[in-house]
mmCIF file of C-alpha atoms in Angstrom:
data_model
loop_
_atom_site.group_PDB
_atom_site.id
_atom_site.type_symbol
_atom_site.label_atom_id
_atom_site.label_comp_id
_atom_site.label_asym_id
_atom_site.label_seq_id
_atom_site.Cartn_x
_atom_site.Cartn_y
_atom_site.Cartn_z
ATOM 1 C CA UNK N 1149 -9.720 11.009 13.954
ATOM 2 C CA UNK N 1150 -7.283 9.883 11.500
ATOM 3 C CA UNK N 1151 -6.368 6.244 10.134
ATOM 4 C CA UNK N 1152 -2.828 5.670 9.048
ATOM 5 C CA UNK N 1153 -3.952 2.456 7.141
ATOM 6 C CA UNK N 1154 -1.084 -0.135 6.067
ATOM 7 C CA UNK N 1155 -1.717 -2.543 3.351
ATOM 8 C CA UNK N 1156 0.667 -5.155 2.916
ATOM 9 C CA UNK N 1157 1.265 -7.732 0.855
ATOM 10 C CA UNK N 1158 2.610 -10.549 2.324
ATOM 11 C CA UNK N 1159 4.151 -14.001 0.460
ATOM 12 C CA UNK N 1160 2.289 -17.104 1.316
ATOM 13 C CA UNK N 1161 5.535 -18.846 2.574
ATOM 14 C CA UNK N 1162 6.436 -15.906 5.022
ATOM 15 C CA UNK N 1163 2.591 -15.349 5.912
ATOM 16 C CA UNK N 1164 2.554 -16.969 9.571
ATOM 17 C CA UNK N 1165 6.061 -15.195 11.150
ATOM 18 C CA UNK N 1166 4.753 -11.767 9.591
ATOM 19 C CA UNK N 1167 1.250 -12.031 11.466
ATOM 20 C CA UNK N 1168 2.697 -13.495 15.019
ATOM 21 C CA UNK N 1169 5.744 -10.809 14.594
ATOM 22 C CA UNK N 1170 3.266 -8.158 13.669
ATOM 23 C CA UNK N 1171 1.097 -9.282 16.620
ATOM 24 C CA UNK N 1172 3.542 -9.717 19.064
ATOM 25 C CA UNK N 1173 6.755 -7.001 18.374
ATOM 26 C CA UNK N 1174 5.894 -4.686 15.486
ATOM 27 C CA UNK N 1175 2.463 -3.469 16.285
ATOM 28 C CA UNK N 1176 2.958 -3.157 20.092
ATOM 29 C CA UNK N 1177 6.361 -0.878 19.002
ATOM 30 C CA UNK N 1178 4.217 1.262 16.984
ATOM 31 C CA UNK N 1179 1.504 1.706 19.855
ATOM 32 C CA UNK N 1180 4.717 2.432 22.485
ATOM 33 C CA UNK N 1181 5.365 5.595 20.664
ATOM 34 C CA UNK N 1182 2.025 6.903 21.978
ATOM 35 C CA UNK N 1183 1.587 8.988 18.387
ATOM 36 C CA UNK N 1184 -2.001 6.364 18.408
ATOM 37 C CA UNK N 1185 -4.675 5.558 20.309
ATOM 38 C CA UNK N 1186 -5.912 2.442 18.913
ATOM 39 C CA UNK N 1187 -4.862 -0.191 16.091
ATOM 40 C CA UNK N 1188 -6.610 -3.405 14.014
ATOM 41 C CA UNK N 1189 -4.991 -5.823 11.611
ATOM 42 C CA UNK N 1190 -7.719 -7.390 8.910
ATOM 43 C CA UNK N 1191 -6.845 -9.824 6.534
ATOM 44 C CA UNK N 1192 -8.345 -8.624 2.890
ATOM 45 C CA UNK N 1193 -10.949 -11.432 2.054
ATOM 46 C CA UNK N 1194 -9.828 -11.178 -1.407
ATOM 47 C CA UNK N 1195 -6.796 -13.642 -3.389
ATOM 48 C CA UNK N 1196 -4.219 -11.342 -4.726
ATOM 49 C CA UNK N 1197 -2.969 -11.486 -8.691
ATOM 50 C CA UNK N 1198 0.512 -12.738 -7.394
ATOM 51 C CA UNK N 1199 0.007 -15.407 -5.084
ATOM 52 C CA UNK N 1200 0.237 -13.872 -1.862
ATOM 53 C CA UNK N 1201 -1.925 -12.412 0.925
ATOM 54 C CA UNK N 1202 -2.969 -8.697 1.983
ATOM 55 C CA UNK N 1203 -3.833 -7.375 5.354
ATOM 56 C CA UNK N 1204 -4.485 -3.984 6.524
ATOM 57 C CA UNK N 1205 -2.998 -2.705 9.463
ATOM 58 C CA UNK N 1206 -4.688 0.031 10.943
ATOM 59 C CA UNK N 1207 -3.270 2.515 13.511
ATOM 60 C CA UNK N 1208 -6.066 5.520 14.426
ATOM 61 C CA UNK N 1209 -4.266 8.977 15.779
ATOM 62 C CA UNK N 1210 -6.092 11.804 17.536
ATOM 63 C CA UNK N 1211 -5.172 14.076 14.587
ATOM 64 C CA UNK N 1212 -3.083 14.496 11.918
ATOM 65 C CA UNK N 1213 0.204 16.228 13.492
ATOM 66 C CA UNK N 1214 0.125 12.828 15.632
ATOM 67 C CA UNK N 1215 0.265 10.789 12.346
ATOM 68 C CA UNK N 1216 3.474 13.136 11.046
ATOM 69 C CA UNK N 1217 5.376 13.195 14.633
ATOM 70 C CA UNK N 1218 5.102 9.494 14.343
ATOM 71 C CA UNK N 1219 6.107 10.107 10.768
ATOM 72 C CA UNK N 1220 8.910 11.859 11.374
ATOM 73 C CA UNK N 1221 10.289 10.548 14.480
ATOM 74 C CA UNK N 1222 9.512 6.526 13.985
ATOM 75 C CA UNK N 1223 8.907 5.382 10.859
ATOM 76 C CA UNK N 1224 12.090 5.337 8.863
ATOM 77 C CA UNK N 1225 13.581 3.295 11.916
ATOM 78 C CA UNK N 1226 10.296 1.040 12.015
ATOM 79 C CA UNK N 1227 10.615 0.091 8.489
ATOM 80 C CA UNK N 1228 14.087 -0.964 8.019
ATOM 81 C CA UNK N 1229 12.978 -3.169 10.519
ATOM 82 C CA UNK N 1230 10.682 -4.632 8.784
ATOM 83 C CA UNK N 1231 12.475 -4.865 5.671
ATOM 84 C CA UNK N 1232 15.436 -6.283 7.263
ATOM 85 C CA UNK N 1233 13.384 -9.060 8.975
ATOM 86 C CA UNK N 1234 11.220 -9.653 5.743
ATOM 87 C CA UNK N 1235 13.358 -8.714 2.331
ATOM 88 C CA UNK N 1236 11.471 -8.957 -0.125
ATOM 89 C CA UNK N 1237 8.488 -10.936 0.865
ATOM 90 C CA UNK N 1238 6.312 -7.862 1.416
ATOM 91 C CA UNK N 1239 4.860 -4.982 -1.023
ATOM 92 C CA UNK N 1240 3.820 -1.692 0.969
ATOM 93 C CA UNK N 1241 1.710 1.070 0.334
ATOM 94 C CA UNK N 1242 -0.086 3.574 2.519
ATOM 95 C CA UNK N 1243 -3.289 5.583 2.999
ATOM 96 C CA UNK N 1244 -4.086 8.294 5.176
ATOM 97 C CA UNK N 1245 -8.345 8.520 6.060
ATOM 98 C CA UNK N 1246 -10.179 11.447 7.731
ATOM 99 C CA UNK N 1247 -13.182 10.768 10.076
ATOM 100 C CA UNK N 1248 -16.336 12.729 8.268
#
């Protein structure tokens, strides 16, 4: 198993449309690509340096050639989505995880 997890930074003022879009559109387009099998979005219990709020989105694939087909085919097209509907009011980074 791997997890693709997303951590996000998100500014206060934008917080509630990110987590109902996320919930609602985003996440749901990620899961129609069938590359994963299962997803969770966590809110970091800690307060950022800048202000705003992290969450980690997680999206668990059968194996890593899953995680770069969905790579490859999806993502470039999923994130200018989201940076179109959120200009800067988010800071990005990604982690991949094996299951040991």
């Amino acid at each position: 198993m791997i997890l693709y997890n997303i951590t996000v930074n998100v500014e206060k003022d934008v917080e509630q449309d990110w987590v109902t879009w996320m919930k609602k559109i985003h996440i749901p387009e990620v899961m129609s690509t069938e590359k994963f099998v299962e997803n969770k979005l966590f809110r970091i219990m800690h307060d950022s340096e800048d202000g705003g709020v992290n969450y980690s989105v997680q999206y668990f694939a059968k194996n890593m050639e899953q995680v770069m087909a969905y790579q490859h085919q999806y993502f470039d097209q999923h994130n200018a989505i989201v940076q179109k509907k959120f200009p800067k009011k988010l800071a990005i980074f990604m982690t991949l995880l094996e299951m040991v």
